Tab-separated table of C-alpha atoms and ligand atoms in Angstrom:
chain	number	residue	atom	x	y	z
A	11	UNK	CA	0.000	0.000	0.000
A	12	UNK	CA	1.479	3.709	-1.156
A	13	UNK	CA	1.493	5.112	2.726
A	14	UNK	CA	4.299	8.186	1.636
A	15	UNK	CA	3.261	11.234	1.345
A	16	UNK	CA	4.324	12.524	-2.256
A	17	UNK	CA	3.729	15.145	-4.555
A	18	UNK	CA	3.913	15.164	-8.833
A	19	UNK	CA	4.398	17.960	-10.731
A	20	UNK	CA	5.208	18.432	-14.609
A	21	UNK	CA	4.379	22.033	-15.307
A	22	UNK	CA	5.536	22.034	-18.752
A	23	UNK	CA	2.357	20.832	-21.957
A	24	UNK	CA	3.765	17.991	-23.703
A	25	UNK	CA	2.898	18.211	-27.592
A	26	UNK	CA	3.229	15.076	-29.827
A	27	UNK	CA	3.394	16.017	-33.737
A	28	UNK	CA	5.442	14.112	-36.377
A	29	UNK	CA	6.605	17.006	-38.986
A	30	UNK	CA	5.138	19.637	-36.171
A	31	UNK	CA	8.838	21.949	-35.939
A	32	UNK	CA	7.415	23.178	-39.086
A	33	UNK	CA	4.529	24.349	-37.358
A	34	UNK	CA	6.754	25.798	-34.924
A	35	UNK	CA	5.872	29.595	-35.159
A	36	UNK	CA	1.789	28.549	-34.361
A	37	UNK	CA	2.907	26.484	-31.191
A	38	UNK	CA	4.821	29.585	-29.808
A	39	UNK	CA	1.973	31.649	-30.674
A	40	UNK	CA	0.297	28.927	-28.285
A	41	UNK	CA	2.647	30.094	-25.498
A	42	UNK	CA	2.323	33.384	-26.004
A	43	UNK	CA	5.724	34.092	-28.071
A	44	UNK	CA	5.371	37.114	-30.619
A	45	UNK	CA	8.660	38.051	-30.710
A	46	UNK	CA	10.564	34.756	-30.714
A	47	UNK	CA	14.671	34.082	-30.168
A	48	UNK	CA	15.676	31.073	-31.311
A	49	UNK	CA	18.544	28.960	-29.426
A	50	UNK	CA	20.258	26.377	-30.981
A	51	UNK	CA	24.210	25.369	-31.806
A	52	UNK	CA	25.948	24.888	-35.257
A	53	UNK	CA	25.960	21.063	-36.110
A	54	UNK	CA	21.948	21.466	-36.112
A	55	UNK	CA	21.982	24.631	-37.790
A	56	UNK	CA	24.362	22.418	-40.390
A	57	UNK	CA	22.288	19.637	-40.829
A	58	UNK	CA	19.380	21.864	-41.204
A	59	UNK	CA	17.091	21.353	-38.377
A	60	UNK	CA	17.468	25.260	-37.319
A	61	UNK	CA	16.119	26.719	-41.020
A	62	UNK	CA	13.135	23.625	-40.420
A	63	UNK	CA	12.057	25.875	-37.961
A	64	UNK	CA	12.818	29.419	-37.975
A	65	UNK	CA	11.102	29.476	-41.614
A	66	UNK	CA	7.549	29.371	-39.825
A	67	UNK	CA	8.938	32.159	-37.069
A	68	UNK	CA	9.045	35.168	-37.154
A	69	UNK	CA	12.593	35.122	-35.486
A	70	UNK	CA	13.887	38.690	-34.105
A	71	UNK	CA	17.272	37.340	-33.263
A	72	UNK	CA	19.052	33.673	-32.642
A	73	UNK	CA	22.166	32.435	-30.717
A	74	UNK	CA	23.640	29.269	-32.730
A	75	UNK	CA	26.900	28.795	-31.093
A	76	UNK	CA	25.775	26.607	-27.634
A	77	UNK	CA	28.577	24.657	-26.619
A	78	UNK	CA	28.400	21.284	-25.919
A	79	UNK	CA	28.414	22.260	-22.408
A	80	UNK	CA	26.490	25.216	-21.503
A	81	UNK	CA	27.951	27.683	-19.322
A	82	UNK	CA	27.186	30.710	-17.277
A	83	UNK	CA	29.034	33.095	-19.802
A	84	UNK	CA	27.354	32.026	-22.522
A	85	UNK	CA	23.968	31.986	-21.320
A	86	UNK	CA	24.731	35.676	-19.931
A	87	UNK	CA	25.433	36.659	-23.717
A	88	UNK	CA	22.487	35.327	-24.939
A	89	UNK	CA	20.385	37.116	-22.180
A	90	UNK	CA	21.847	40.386	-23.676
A	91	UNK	CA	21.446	39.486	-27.182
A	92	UNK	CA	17.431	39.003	-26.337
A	93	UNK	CA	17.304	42.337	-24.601
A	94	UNK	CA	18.971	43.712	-27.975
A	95	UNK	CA	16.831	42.228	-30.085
A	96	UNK	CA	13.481	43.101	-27.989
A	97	UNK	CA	12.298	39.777	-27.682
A	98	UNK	CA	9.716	38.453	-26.207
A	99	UNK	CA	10.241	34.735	-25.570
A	100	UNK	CA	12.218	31.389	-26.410
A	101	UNK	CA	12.334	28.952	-28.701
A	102	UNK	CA	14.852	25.691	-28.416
A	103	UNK	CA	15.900	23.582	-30.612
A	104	UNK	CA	18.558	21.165	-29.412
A	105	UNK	CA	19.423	18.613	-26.876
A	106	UNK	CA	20.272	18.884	-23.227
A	107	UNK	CA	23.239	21.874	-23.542
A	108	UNK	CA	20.568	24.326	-25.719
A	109	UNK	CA	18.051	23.145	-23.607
A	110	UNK	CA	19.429	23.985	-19.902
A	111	UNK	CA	21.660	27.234	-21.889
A	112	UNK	CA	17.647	28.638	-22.695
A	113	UNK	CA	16.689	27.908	-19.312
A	114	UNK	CA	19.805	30.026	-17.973
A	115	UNK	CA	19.596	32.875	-20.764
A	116	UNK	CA	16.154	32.952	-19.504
A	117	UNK	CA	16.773	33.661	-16.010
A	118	UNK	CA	19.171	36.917	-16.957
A	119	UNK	CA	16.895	37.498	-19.329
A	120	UNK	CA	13.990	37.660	-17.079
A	121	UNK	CA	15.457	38.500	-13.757
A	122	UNK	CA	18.720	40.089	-14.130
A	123	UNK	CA	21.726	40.376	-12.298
A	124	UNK	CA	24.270	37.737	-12.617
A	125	UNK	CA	23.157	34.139	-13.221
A	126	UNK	CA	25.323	32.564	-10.413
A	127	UNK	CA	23.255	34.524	-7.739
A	128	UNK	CA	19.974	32.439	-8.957
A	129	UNK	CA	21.800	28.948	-8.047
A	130	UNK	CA	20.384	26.895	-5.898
A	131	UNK	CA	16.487	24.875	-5.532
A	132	UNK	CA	13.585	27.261	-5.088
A	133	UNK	CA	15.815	30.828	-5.794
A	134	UNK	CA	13.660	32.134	-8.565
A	135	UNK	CA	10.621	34.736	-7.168
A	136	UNK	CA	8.538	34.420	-10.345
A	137	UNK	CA	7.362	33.097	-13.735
A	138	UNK	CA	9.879	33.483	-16.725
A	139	UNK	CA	9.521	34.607	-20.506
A	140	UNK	CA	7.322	32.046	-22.653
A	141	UNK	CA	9.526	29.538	-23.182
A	142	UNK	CA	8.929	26.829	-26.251
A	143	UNK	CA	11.405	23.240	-26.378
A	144	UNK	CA	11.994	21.472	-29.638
A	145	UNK	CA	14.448	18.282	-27.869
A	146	UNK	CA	16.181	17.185	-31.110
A	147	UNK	CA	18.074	14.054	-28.457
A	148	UNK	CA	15.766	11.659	-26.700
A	149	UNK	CA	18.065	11.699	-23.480
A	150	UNK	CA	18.608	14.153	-21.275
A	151	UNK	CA	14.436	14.844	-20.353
A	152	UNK	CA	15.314	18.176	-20.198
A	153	UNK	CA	12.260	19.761	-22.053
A	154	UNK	CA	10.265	18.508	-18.912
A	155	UNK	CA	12.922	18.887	-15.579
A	156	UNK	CA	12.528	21.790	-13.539
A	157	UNK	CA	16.533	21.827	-13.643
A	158	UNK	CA	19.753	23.454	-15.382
A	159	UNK	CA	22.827	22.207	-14.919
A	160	UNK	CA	25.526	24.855	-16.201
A	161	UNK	CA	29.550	24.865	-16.376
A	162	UNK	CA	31.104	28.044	-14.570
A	163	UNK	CA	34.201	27.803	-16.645
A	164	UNK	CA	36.302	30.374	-14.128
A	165	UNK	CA	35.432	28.172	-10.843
A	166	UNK	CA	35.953	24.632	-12.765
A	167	UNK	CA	32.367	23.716	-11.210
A	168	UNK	CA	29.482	23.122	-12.406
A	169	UNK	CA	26.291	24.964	-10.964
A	170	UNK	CA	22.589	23.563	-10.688
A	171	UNK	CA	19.594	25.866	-10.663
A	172	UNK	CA	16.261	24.573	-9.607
A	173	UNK	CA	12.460	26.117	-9.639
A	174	UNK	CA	9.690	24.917	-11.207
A	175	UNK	CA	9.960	28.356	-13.004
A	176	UNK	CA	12.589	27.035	-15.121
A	177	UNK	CA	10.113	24.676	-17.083
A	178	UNK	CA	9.149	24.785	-20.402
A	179	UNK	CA	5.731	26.153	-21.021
A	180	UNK	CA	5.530	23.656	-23.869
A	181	UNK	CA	7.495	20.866	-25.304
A	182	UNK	CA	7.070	19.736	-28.997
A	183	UNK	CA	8.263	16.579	-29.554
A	184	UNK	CA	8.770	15.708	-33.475
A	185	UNK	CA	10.299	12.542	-34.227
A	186	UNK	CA	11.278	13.987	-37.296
A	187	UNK	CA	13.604	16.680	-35.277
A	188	UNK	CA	15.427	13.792	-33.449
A	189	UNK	CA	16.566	11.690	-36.835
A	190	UNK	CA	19.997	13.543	-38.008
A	191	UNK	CA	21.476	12.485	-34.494
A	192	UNK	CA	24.394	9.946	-35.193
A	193	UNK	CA	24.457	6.449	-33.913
A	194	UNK	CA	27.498	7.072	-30.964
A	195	UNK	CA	24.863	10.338	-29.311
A	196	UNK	CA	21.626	8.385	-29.984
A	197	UNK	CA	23.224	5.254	-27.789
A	198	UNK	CA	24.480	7.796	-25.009
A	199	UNK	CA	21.466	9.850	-24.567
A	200	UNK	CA	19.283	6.908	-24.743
A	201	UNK	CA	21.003	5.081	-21.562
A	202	UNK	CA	21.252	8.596	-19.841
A	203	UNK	CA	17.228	7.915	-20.269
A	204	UNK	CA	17.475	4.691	-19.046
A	205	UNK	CA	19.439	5.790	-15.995
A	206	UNK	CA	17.087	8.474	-15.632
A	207	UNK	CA	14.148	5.658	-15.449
A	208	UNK	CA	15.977	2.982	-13.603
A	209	UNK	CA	17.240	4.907	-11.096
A	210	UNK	CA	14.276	7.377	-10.300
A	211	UNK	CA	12.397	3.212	-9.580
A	212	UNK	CA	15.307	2.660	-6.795
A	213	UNK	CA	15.269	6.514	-5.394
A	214	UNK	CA	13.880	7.574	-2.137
A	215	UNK	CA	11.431	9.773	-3.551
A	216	UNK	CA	9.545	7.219	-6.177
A	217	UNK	CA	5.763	7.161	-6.333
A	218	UNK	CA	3.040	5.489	-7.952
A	219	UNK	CA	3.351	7.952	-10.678
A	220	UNK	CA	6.602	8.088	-10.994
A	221	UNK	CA	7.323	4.340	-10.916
A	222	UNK	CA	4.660	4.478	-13.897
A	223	UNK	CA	6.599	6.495	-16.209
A	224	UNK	CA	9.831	4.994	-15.124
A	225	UNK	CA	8.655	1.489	-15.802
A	226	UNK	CA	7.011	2.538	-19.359
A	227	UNK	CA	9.971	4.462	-19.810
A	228	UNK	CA	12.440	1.704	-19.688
A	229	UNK	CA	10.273	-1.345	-21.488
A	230	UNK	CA	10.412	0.971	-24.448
A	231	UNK	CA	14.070	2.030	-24.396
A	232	UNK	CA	14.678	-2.014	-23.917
A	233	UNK	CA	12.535	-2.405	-27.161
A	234	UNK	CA	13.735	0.192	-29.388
A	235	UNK	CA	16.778	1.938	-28.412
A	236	UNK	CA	18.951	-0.500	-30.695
A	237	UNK	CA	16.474	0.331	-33.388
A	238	UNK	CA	16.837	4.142	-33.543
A	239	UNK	CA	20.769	3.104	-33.155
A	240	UNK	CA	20.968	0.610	-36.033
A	241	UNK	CA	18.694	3.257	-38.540
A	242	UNK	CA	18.180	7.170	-37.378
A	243	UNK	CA	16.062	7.984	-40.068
A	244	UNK	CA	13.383	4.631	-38.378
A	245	UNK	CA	10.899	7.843	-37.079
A	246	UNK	CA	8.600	4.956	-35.692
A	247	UNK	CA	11.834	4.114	-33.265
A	248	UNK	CA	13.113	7.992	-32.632
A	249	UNK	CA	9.018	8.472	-31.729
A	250	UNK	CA	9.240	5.849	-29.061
A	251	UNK	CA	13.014	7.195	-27.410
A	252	UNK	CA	10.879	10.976	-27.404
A	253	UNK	CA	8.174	9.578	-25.520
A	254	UNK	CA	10.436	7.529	-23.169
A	255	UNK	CA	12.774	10.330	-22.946
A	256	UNK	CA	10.553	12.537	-21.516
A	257	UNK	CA	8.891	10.287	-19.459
A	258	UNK	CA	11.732	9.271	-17.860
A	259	UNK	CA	12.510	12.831	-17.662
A	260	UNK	CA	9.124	13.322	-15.705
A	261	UNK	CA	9.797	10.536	-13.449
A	262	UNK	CA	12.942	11.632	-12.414
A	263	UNK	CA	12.430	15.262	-11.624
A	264	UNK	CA	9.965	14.307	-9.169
A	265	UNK	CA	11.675	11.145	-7.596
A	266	UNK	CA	15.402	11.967	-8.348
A	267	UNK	CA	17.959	9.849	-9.354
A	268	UNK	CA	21.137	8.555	-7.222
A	269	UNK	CA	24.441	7.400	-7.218
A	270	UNK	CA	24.919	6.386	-11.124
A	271	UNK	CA	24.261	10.447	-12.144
A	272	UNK	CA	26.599	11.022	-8.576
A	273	UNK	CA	29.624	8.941	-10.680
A	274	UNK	CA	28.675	10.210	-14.180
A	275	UNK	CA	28.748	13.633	-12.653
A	276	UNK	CA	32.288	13.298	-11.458
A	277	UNK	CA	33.296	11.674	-14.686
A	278	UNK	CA	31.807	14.777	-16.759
A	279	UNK	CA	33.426	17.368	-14.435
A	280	UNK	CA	36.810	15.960	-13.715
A	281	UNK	CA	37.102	13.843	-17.123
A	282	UNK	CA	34.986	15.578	-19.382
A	283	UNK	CA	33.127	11.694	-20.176
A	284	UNK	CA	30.063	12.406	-22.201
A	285	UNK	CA	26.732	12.210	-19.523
A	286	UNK	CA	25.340	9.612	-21.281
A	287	UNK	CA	28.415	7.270	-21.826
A	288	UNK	CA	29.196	7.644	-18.308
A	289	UNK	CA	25.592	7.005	-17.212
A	290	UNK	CA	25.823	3.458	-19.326
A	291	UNK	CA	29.181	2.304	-17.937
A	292	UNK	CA	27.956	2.905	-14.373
A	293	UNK	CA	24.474	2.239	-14.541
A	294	UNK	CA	24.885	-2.225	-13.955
A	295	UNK	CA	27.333	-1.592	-11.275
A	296	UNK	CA	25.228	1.203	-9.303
A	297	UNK	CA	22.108	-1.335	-9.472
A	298	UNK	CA	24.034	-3.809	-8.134
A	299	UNK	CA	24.735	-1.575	-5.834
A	300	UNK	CA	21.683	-0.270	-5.044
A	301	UNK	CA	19.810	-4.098	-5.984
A	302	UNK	CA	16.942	-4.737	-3.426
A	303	UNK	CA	15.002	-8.283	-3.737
A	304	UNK	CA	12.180	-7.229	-2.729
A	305	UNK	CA	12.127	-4.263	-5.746
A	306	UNK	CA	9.631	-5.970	-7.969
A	307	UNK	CA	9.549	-3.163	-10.704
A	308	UNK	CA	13.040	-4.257	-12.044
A	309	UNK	CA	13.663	-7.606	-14.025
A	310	UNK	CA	15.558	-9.377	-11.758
A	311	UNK	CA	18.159	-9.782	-14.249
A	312	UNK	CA	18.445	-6.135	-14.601
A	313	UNK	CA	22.610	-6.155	-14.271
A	314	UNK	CA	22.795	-8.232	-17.439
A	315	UNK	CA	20.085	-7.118	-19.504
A	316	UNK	CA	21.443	-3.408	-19.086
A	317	UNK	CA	24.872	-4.267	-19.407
A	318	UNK	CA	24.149	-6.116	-22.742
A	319	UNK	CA	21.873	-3.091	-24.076
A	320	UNK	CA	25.027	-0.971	-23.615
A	321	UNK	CA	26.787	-3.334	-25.736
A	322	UNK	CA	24.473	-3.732	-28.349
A	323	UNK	CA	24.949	-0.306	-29.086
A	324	UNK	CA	28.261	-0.406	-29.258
A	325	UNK	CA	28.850	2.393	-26.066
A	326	UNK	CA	32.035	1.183	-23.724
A	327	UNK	CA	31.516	-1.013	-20.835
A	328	UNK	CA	34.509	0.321	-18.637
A	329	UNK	CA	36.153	3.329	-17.649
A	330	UNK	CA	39.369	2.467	-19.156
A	331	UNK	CA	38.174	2.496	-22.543
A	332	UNK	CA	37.308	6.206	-22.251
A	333	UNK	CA	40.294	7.332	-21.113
A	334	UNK	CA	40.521	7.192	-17.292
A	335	UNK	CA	43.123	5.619	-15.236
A	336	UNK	CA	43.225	4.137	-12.293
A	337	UNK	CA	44.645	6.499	-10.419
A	338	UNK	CA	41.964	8.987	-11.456
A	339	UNK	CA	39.586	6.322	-9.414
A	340	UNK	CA	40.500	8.311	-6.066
A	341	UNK	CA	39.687	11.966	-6.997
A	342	UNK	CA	36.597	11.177	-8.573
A	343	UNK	CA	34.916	9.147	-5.901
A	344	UNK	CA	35.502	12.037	-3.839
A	345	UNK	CA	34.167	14.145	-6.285
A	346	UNK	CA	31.137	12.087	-6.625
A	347	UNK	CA	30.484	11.482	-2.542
A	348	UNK	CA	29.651	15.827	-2.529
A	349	UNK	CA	27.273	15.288	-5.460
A	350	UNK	CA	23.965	16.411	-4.780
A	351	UNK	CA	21.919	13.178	-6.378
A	352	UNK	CA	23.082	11.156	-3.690
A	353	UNK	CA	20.226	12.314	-1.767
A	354	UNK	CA	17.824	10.289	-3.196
A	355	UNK	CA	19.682	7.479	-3.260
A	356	UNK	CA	17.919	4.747	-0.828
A	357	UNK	CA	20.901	3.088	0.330
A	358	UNK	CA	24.018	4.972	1.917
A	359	UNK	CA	26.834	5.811	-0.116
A	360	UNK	CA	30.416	6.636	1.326
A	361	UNK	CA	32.991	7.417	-0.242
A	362	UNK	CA	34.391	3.832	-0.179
A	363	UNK	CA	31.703	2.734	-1.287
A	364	UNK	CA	31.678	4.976	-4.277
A	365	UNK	CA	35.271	3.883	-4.965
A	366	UNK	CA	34.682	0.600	-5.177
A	367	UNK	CA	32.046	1.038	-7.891
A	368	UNK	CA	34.309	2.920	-9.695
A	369	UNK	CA	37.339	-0.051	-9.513
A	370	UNK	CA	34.613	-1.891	-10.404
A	371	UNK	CA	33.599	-0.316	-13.611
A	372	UNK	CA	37.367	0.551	-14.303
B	1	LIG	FE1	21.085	12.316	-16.758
């Protein structure tokens, strides 16, 4: 019997529509964008994806040089860019980096001052500009978290920002938008969505609700993530990774996640491991970690099955193969025991414990 007190909350409207980015400039209407600045970074303005849909905006400006990593500085420039331009609202197109950059730019934007003074959970006093997603990963959920996660590149650290403010008003998920992405980024964002699923099932803060789109979430990723792998341009596979994306998304911004995103975390900061690759190699060894016999939403062979997903789409199994050695193993479980998503991890982690998972996924 569900005897926790919990709470759900997905603020942002989720909109399915195959071929719908070229509707874009009627679903920011929706949201109330007139004067629309589109965010996005060069290899999707290069494979086209940006002209797909600022031809049906009326665009008064755009920022298309995101890094891979968003950071404070950047997100600052594109907050004065907007002001310049008169703007009125968001729109962006891209995966987790554009995603969480828009939700920064739109804090300065909105706000003012200097984004590090908004860090922190609950810090913003008010709503935000209309604010319109197009994800064009299935991975990182973040067209439906109430989180940013941004790179101060003069601390070396990496800062979160959390409100349910910081929400998209709307998400538009077009399979179509998803299907340039090469094989190597669509097999590391999907397993950052299966970490995202799997490990918001074994958090402290699960619920009914949660567990439902976590458990949805990862019988679909299971089914077709070495589909959208083997063939991008398979939209009925890259349909199923959005929808599991952001449900896993969903399910983790209300229950959390745990100790794999507390290693892949350290790994991203210290090593600069892509999220998702790091997510993969950890994810079998943090649910053995974490494994609980009497969880009965994971297949009990969950260790295997995940580990063999991981290989069937061709992403690393250790942490030597991406370039860390072992006597890296030391610093990062450090790293990892500060890490905030420990928190909602149900069992205890020290930092031992956190370097023997690492030795073991070296
Ligand atoms: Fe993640």
């Amino acid at each position: 019997m569900q005897d926790k007190y919990f709470e759900f909350l997905v603020p942002t409207r989720v909109v399915f529509q195959p071929g719908g980015a070229a509707q874009a400039g009627d679903v920011a209407a929706r949201v109330g964008i007139r004067r629309p600045f589109l965010i996005a970074d060069r290899i999707l303005a290069q494979v086209g994806l940006v002209d797909r849909v600022s031809g049906t905006l009326n665009i008064v400006g755009s920022f298309l040089d995101v890094p891979s990593d968003g950071d404070l500085a950047t997100c600052e420039k594109i907050a004065q860019q907007m002001k310049g331009a008169d703007a009125d609202g968001i729109v962006a197109v891209g995966g987790g980096s554009v995603i969480d950059s828009a939700k920064g730019a739109n804090i300065v934007f909105t706000h003012g001052g200097r984004l590090a003074d908004h860090q922190g959970v609950g810090v913003l006093q008010g709503k935000l500009a209309p604010f319109l997603v197009i994800p064009t990963t299935a991975g990182t959920g973040s067209e439906v978290t109430r989180v940013a996660a941004l790179k101060d590149l003069e601390q070396h650290r990496k800062l979160f920002f959390e409100s349910e403010y910081l929400a998209a008003d709307l998400a538009l998920l077009d399979p179509e938008m998803t299907s340039s992405m090469p094989p190597k980024l669509t097999a590391a964002t999907g397993m950052d969505a299966m970490t995202h699923a799997v490990e918001s099932i074994l958090a402290s803060n699960a619920s009914p609700l949660t567990d439902s789109l976590a458990v949805y979430a990862m019988q679909m990723i299971y089914a077709w993530l070495p589909k959208a792998v083997q063939n991008g341009r398979d939209l009925e596979a890259r349909g199923h990774m959005l929808f599991a994306s952001t449900a896993a998304g969903a399910a983790f911004s209300n229950a959390g996640v745990g100790v794999v995103h507390a290693c892949a975390h350290a790994l991203g900061a210290l090593k600069n491991v892509h999220h998702g690759v790091a997510n993969s190699i950890m994810l079998p060894f943090g649910v053995s970690f974490n494994w609980n016999e009497s969880q009965p939403l994971l297949p009990p062979d969950s260790v295997q099955r995940l580990a063999n997903l991981a290989k069937e789409c061709s992403l690393p199994q250790r942490l030597r193969e991406v370039g860390i050695r072992e006597s890296d193993l030391e610093a990062l479980a450090e790293y990892a025991a500060g890490d905030g998503a420990l928190i909602y991890n149900r069992r205890e982690a020290t930092q031992d414990d956190l370097l023997e998972l690492f030795r073991n996924a070296y």
